[in-house]
Tab-separated table of C-alpha atoms in Angstrom:
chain	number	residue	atom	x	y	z
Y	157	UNK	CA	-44.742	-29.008	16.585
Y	158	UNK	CA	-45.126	-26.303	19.370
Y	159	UNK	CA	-47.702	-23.382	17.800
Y	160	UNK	CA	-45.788	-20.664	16.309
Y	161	UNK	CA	-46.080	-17.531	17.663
Y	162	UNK	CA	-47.158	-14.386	15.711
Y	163	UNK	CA	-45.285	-11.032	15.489
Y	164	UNK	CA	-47.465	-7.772	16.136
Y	165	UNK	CA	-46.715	-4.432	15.652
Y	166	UNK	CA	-47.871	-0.857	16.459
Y	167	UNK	CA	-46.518	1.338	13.832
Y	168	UNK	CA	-47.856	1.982	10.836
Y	169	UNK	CA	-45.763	1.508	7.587
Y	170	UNK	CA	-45.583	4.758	6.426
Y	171	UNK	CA	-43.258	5.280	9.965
Y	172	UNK	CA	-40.349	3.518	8.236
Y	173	UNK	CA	-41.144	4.866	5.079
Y	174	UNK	CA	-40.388	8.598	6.169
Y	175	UNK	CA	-37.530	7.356	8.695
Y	176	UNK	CA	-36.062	6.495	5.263
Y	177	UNK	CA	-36.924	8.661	3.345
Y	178	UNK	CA	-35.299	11.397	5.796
Y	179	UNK	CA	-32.277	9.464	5.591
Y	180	UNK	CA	-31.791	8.444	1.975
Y	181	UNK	CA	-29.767	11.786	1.517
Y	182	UNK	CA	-27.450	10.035	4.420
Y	183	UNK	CA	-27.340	6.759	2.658
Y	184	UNK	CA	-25.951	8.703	-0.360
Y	185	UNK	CA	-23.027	9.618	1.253
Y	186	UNK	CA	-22.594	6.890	3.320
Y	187	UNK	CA	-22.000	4.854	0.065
Y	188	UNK	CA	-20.143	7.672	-1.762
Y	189	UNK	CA	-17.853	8.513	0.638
Y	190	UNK	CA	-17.067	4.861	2.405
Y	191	UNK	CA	-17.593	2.488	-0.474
Y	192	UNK	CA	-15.142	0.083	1.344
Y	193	UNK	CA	-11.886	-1.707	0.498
Y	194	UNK	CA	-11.391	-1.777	-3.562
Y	195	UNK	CA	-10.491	-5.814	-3.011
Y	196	UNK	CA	-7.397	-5.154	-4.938
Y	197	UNK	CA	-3.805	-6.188	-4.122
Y	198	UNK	CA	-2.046	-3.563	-1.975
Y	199	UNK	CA	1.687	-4.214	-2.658
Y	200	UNK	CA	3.697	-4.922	0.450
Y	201	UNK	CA	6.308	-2.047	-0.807
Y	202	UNK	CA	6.932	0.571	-2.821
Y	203	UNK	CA	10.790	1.347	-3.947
Y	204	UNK	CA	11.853	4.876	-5.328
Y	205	UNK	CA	14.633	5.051	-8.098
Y	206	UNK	CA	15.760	8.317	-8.967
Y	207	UNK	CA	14.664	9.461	-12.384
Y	208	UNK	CA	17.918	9.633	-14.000
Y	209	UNK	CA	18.977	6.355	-12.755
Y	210	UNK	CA	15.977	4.043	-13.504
Y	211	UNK	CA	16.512	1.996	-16.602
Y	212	UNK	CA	15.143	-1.184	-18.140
Y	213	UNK	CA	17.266	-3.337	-15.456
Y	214	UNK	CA	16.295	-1.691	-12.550
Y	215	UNK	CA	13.921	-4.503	-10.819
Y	216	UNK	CA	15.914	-7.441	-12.147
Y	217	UNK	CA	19.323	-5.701	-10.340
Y	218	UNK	CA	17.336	-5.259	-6.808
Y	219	UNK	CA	16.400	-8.362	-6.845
Y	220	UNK	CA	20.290	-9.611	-8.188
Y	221	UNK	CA	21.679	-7.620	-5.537
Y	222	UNK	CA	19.183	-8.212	-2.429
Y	223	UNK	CA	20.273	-11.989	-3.887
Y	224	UNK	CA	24.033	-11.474	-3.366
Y	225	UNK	CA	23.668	-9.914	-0.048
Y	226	UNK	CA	22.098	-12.807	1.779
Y	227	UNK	CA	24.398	-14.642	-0.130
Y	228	UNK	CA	27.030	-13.088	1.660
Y	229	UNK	CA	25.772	-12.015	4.928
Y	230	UNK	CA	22.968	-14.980	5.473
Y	231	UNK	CA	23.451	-17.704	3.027
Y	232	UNK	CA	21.023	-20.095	4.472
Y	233	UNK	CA	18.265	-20.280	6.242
Y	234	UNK	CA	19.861	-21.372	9.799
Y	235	UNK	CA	22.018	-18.259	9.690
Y	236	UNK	CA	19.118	-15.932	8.341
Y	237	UNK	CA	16.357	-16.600	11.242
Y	238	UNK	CA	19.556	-16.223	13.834
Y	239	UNK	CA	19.612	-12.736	12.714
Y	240	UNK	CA	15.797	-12.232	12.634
Y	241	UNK	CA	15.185	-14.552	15.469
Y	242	UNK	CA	12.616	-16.760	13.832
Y	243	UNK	CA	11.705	-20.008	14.965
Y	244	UNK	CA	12.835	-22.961	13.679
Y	245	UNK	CA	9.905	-24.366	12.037
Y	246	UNK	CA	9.560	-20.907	10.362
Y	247	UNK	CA	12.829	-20.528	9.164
Y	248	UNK	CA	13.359	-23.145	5.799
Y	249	UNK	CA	10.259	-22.045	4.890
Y	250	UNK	CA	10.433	-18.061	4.899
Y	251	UNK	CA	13.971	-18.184	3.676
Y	252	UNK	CA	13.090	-20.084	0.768
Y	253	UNK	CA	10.089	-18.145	-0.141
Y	254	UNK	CA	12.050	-14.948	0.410
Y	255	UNK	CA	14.707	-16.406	-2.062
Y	256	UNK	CA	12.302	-17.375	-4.885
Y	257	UNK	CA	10.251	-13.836	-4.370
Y	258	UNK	CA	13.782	-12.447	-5.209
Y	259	UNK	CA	14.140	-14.665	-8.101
Y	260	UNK	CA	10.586	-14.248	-9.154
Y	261	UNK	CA	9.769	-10.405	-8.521
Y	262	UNK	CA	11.462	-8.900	-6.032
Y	263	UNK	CA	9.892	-5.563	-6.427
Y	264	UNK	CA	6.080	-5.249	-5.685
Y	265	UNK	CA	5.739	-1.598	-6.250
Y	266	UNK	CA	8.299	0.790	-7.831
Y	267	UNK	CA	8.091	4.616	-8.387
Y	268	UNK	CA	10.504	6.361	-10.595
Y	269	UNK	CA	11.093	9.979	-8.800
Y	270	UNK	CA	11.296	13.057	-10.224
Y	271	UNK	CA	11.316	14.678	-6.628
Y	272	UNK	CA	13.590	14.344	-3.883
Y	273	UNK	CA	17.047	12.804	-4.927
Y	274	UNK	CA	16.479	13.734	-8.599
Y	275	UNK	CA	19.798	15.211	-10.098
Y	276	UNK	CA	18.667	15.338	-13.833
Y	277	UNK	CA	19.151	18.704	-15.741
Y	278	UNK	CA	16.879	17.366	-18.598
Y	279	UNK	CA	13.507	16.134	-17.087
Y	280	UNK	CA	12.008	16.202	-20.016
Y	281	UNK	CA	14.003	13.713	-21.458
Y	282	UNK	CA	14.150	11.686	-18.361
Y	283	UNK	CA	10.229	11.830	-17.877
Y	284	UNK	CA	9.911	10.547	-21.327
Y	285	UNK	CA	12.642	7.698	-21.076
Y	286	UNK	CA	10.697	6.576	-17.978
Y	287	UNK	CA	7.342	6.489	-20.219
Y	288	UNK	CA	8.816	4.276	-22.955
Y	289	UNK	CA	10.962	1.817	-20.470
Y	290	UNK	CA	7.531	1.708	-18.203
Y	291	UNK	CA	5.602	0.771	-21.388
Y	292	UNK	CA	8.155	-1.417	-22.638
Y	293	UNK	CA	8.468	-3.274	-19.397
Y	294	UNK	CA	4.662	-4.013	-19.517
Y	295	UNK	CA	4.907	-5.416	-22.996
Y	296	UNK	CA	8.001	-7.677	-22.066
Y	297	UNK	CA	6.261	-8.692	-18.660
Y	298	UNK	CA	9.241	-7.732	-16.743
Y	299	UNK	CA	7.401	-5.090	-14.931
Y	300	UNK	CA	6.672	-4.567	-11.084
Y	301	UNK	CA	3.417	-5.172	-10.320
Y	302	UNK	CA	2.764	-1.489	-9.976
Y	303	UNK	CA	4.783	1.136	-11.290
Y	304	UNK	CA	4.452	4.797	-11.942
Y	305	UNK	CA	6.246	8.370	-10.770
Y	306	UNK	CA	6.264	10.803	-8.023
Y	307	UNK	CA	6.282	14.487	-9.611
Y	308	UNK	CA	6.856	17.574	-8.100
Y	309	UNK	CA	4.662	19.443	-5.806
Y	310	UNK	CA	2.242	21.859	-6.145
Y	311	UNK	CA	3.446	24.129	-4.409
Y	312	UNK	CA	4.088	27.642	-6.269
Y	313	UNK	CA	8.245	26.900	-6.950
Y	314	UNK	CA	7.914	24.292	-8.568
Y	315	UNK	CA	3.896	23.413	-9.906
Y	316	UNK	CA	4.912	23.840	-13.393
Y	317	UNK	CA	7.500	21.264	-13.391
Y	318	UNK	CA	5.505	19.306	-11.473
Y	319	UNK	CA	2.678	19.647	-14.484
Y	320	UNK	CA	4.952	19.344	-16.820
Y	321	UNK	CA	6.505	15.959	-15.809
Y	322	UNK	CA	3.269	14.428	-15.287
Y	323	UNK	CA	1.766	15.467	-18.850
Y	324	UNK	CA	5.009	14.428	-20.606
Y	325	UNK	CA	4.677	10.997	-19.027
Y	326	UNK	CA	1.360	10.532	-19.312
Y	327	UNK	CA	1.776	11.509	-23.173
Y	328	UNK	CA	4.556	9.030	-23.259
Y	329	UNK	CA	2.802	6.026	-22.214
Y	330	UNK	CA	-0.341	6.849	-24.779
Y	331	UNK	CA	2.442	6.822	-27.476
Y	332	UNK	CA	3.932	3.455	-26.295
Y	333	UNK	CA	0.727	1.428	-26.325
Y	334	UNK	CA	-1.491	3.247	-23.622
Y	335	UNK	CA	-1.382	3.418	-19.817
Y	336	UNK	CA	-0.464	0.069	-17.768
Y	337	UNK	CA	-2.836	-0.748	-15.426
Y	338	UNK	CA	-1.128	-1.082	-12.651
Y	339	UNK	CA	-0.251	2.282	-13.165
Y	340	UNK	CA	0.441	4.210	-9.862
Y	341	UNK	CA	1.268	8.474	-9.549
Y	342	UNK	CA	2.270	10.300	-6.208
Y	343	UNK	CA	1.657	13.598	-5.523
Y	344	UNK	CA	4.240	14.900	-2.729
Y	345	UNK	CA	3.747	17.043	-0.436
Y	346	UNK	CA	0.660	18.137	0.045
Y	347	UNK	CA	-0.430	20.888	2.736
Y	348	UNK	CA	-4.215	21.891	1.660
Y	349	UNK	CA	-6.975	20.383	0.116
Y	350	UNK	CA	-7.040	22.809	-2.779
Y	351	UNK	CA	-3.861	21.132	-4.158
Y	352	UNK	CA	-5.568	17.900	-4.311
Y	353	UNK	CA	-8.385	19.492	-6.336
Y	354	UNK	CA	-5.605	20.914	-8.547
Y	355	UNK	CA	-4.433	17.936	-9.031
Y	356	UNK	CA	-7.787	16.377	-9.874
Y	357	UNK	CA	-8.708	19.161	-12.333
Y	358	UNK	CA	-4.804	18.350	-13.791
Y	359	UNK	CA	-5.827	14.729	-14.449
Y	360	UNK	CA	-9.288	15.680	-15.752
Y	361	UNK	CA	-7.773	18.056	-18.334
Y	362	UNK	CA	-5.504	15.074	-19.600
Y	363	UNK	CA	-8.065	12.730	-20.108
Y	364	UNK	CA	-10.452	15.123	-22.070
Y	365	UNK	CA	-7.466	15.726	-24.184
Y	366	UNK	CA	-7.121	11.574	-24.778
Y	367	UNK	CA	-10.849	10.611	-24.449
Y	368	UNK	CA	-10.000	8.595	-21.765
Y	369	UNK	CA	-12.772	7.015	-19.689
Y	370	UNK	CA	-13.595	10.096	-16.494
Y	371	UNK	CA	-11.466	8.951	-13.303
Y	372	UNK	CA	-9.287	6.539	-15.777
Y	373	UNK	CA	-6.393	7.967	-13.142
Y	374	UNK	CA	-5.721	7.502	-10.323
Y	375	UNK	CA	-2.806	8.999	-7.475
Y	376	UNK	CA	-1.776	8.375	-4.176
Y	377	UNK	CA	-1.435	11.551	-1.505
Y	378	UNK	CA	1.816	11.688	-0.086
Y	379	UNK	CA	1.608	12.988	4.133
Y	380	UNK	CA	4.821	15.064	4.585
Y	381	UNK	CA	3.747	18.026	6.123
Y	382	UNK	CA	2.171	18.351	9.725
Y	383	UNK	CA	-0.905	20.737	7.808
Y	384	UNK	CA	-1.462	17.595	6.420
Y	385	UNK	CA	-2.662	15.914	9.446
Y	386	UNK	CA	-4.345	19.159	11.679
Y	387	UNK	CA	-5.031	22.172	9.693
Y	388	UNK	CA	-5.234	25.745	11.045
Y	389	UNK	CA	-8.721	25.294	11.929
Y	390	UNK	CA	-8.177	22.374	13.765
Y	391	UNK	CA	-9.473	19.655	11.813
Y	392	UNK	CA	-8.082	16.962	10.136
Y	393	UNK	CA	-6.519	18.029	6.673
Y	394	UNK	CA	-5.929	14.470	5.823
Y	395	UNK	CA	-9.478	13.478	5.839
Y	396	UNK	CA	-10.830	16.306	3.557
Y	397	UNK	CA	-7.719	15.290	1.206
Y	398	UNK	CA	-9.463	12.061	0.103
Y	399	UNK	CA	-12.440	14.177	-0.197
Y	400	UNK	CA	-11.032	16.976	-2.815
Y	401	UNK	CA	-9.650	14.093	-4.968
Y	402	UNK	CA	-13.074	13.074	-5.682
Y	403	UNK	CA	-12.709	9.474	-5.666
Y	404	UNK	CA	-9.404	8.910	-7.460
Y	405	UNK	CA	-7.271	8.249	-4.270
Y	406	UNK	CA	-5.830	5.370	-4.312
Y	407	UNK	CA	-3.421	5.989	-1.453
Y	408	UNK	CA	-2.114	7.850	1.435
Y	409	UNK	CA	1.511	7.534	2.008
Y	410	UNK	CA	3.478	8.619	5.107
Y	411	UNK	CA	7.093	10.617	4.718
Y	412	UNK	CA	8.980	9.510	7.532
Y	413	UNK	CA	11.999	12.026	7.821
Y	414	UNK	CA	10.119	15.441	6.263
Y	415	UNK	CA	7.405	14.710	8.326
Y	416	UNK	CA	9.708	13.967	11.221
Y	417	UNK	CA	11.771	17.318	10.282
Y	418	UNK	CA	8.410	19.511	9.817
Y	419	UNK	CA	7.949	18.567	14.064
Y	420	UNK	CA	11.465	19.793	14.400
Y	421	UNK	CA	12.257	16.092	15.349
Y	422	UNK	CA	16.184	15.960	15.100
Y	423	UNK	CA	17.906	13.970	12.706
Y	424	UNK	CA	18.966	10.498	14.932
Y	425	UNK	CA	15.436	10.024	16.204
Y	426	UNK	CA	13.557	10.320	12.935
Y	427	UNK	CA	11.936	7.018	12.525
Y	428	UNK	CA	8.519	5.488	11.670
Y	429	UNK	CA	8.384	4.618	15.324
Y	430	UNK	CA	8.328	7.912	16.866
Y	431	UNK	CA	5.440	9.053	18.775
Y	432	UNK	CA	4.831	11.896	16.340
Y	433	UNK	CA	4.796	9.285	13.264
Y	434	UNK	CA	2.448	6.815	15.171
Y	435	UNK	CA	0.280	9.768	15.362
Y	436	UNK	CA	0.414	11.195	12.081
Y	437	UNK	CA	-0.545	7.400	10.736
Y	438	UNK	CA	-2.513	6.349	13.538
Y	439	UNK	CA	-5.167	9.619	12.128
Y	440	UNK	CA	-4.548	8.675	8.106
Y	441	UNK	CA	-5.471	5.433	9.312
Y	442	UNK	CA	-8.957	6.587	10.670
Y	443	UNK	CA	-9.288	9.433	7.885
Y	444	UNK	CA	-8.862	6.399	5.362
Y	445	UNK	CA	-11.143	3.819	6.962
Y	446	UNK	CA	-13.529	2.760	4.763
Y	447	UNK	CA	-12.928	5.095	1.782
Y	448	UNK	CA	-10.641	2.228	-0.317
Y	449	UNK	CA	-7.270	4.403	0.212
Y	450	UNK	CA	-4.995	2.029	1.787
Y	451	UNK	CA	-2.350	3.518	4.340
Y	452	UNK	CA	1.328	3.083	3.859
Y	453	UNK	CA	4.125	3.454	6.553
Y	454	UNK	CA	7.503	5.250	5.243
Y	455	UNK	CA	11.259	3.948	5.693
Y	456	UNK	CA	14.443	3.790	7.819
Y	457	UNK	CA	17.041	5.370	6.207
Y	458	UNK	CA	19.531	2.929	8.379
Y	459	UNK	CA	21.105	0.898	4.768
Y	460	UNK	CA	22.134	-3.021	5.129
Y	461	UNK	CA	26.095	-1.944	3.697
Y	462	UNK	CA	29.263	-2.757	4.868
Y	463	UNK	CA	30.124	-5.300	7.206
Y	464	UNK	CA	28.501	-8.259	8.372
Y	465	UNK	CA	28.124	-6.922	11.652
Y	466	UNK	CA	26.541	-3.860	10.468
Y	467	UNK	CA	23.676	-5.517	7.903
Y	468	UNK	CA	22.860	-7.604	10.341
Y	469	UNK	CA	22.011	-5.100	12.905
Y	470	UNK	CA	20.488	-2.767	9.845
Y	471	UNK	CA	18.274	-6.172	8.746
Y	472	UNK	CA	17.006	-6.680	12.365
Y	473	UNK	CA	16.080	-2.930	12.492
Y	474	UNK	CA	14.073	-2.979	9.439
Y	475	UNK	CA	12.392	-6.419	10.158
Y	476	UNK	CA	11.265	-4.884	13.389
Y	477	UNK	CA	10.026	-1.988	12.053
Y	478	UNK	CA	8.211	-3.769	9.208
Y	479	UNK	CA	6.630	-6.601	11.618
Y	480	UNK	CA	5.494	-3.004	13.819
Y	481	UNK	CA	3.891	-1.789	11.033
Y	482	UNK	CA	1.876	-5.021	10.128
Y	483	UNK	CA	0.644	-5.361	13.498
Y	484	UNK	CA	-0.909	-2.093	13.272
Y	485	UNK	CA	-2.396	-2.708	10.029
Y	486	UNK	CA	-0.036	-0.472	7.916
Y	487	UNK	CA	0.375	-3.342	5.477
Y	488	UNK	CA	2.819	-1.316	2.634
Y	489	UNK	CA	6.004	0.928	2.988
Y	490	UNK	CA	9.148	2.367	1.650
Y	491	UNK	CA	12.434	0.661	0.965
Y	492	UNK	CA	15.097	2.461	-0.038
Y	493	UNK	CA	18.215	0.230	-0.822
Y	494	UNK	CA	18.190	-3.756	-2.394
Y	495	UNK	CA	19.282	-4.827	0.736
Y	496	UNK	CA	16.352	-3.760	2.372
Y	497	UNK	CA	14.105	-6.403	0.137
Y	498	UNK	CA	14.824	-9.772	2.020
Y	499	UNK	CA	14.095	-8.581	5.307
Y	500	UNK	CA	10.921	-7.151	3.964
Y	501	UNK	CA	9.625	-10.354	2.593
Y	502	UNK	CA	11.026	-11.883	5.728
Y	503	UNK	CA	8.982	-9.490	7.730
Y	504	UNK	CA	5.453	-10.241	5.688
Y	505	UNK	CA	5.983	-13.739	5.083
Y	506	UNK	CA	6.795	-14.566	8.590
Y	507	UNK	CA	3.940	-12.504	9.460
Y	508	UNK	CA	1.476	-14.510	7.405
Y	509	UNK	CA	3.159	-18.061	7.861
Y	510	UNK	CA	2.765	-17.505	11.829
Y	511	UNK	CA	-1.223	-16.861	11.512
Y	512	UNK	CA	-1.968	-18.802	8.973
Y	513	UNK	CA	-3.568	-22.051	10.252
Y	514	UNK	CA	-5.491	-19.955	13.364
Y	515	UNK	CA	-7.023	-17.718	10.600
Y	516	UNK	CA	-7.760	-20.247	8.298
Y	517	UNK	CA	-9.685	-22.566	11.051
Y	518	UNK	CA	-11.292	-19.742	12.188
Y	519	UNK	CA	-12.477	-18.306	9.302
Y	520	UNK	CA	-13.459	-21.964	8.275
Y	521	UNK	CA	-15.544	-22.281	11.431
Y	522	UNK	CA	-17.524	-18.893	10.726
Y	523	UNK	CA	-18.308	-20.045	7.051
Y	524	UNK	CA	-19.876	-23.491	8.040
Y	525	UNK	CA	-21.337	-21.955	11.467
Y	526	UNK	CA	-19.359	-24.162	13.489
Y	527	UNK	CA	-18.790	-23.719	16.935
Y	528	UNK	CA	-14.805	-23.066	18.238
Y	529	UNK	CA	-13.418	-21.385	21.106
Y	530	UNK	CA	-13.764	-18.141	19.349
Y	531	UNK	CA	-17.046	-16.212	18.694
Y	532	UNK	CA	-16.694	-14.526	15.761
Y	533	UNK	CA	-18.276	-11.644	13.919
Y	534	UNK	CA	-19.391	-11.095	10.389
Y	535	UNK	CA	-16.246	-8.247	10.380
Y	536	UNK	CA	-13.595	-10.772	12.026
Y	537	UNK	CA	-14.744	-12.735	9.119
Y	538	UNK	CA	-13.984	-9.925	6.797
Y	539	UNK	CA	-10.409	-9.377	8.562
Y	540	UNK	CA	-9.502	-12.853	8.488
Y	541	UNK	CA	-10.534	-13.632	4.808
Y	542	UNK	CA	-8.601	-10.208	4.058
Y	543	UNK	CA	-4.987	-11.673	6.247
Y	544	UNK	CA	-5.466	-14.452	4.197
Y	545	UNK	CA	-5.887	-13.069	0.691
Y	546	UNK	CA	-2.790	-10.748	1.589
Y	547	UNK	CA	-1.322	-13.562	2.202
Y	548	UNK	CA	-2.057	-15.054	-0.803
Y	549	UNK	CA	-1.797	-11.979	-3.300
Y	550	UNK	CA	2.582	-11.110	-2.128
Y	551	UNK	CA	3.501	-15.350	-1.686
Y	552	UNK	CA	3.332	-16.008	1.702
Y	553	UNK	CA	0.599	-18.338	1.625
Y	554	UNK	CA	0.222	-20.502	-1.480
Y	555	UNK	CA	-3.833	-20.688	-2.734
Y	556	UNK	CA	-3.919	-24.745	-2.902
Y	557	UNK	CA	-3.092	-25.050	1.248
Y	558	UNK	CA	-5.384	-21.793	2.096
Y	559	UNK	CA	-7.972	-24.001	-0.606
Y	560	UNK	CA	-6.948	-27.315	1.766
Y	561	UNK	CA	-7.741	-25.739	5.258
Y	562	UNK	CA	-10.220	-23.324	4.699
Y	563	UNK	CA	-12.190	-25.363	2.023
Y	564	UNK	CA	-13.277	-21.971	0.857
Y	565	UNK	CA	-12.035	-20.894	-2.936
Y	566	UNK	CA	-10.614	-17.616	-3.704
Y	567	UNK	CA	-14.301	-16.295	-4.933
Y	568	UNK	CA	-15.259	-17.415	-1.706
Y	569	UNK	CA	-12.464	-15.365	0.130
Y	570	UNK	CA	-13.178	-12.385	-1.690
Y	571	UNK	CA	-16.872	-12.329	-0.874
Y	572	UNK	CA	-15.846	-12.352	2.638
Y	573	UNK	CA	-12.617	-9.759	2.683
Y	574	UNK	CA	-15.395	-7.616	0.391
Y	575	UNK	CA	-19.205	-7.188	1.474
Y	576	UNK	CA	-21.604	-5.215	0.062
Y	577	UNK	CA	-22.399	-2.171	2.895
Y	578	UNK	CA	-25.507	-3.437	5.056
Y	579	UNK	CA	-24.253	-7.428	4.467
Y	580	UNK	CA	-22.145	-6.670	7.815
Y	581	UNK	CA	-25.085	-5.629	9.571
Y	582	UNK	CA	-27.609	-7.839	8.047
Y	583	UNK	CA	-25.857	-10.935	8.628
Y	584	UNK	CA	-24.988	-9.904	12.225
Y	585	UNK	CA	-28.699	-9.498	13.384
């Protein structure tokens, strides 16, 4: 054995010592502020009912009718990746997976709305209703995933209602066995910073009143506006958003067509692939990066109804969109109608089928340091361990053939999709 060599050095310890210590107020907010993804499932959608209209049906019939209308527009899986264009040896599988995620729960993420579209007179009542169905759903286990309400605004015409409707749901779902937790609230329309405090202080008051566990809620910041995204002063309203919330934002969602209309975009070209949405997300994107609020895209408002003819061209619209939107990392976003559910799923799955095995041997390769024709990093390890888990979490992927190719567990997955801050850099050196 070859004499090993010795390390010198020239700086005293006490160098580092103060270069941390001058830098320790830094490393606070490094870790308060960018914490990092919360590892939890991000649902691939989220579906608005109006308030009057939801009931204790309401996911079962989306997924009955998305159900009927492949039935009758796509009944197999031949006819289904025509429409879609997917490739044969894609096509029994995502069609069958998109029929049992129907079958099984075809809504990840649903928000009963007491905002736009909301004809109810009585919103008490209706607020109320919500709470006991919500709870009631919970105890049965028919539930989505994640469910919750959009309120009003807080904006001056309507804050009270907005206050109101949020404390007499809140107050509902203590009375029916306590808050859910995959309980999700939206706040709409948001133009300044201030109204996310108010919101805060809104949520603090309610659990003081409870004795609820400090930042036991959560909401999600809805973009509409274009102050949202560049303020008066010029900087980025968005990112001091997740700042006034004070850790409880979960999300920030984009509003295709008021954010569209706030530009003065006209009507036929409002879509979450105009150049004025890419740009709204494409800065919520960076705003969000590394603060655990996860980015959703909005909608198309062009419905799967009617004809044959017509869905179809409606279902390859909203698969395109949808596969867009993945490949940019916006992995959630808005469906409006049942029929938009299958291509949705068909969108994800196929999106997830089509890198599985390439992320899987890759990530496989990193774990057991084995060489490949790919070098990659300790964050490609994080990004492929995340596409996986995704994967896994909405039933693209099944955990026994990500096990099989991988040889990694879930545990192990999550270690990678989740690293402590410094583990990047650490491992990296």
């Amino acid at each position: 054995m070859g004499q090993q060599e010795k390390a010198s050095t020239s700086l005293a310890g006490a160098v580092s010592e103060g270069i941390s210590a001058s830098l320790a107020a830094v490393d606070a907010e490094l870790d308060r502020r960018y914490p990092g993804d919360p590892g939890t499932r991000q649902p691939v959608h989220t579906v608005y009912v109006p308030g009057n209209l939801y009931d204790a049906g309401t996911v079962r019939s989306w997924g009955d009718q998305a159900l009927a209308a492949l039935d009758e527009h796509a009944p197999d899986a031949a006819s289904f990746a025509a429409v879609l264009g997917l490739s044969d040896d894609l096509a029994e599988d995502v069609y069958g997976r998109v029929r049992a995620k129907l079958e099984r729960e075809p809504i990840e993420d649903l928000r009963v709305d007491f905002e736009d579209g909301y004809g109810g007179d009585d919103e008490d009542r209706d607020a109320a209703r919500a709470a006991r169905l919500i709870s009631e759903a919970y105890a049965t286990g028919t539930a989505a995933p994640y469910t919750g309400i959009r309120m009003k605004c807080m904006e001056a015409a309507v804050r009270d209602r907005g206050i109101r409707t949020t404390d007499v749901f809140l107050t509902g779902l203590l009375e029916h066995g306590g808050l859910p937790e995959g309980l999700v609230l939206t706040l709409p329309k948001v133009t300044y910073p201030e109204q996310v405090t108010a919101f805060v202080r809104l949520l603090e008051a309610f659990e003081k009143a409870h004795g609820l566990d400090a930042g036991r809620l959560g909401f999600e910041i809805q973009i509409e506006t274009s102050q949202a995204i560049l303020a008066a002063d010029g900087t980025a309203a968005v990112a001091r958003m997740i700042g006034a919330a004070e850790g409880r934002a979960t999300g920030l969602h984009y509003g295709t067509f008021d954010y569209s209309a706030c530009l003065g975009v006209s009507a036929a070209y409002q879509a979450s692939d105009h150049p004025a949405a890419d740009h709204a997300k494409a800065i919520m994107q960076v705003a969000a990066a590394g603060t655990g609020v996860r980015v959703s895209d909005g909608s198309t408002n062009v419905l799967p109804v009617g004809p044959t003819a017509h869905v179809h061209e409606a279902w390859r619209l909203h698969y395109g969109l949808t596969r867009r939107a993945l490949a940019r990392a916006y992995y959630q976003g808005w469906d409006m109608h049942p029929g938009h559910i299958p291509t949705r799923y068909a969108a994800v799955f196929a999106f997830y089928r089509e890198g599985f095995e390439t992320a899987a041997k890759r990530l496989s390769a990193y774990a057991n340091h084995a060489g490949g024709d790919v070098m990659d990093e300790p964050a490609t390890a994080k990004a492929l361990s995340s596409y996986l888990l995704r994967g896994i979490d909405c039933g693209a992927l099944d955990t026994a053939e990500v096990d099989a190719l991988t040889g990694l567990t879930r545990a192990d997955l999550d270690r990678f999709a989740a690293p402590r801050r410094g583990d990047l850099t650490a491992s990296a050196e």
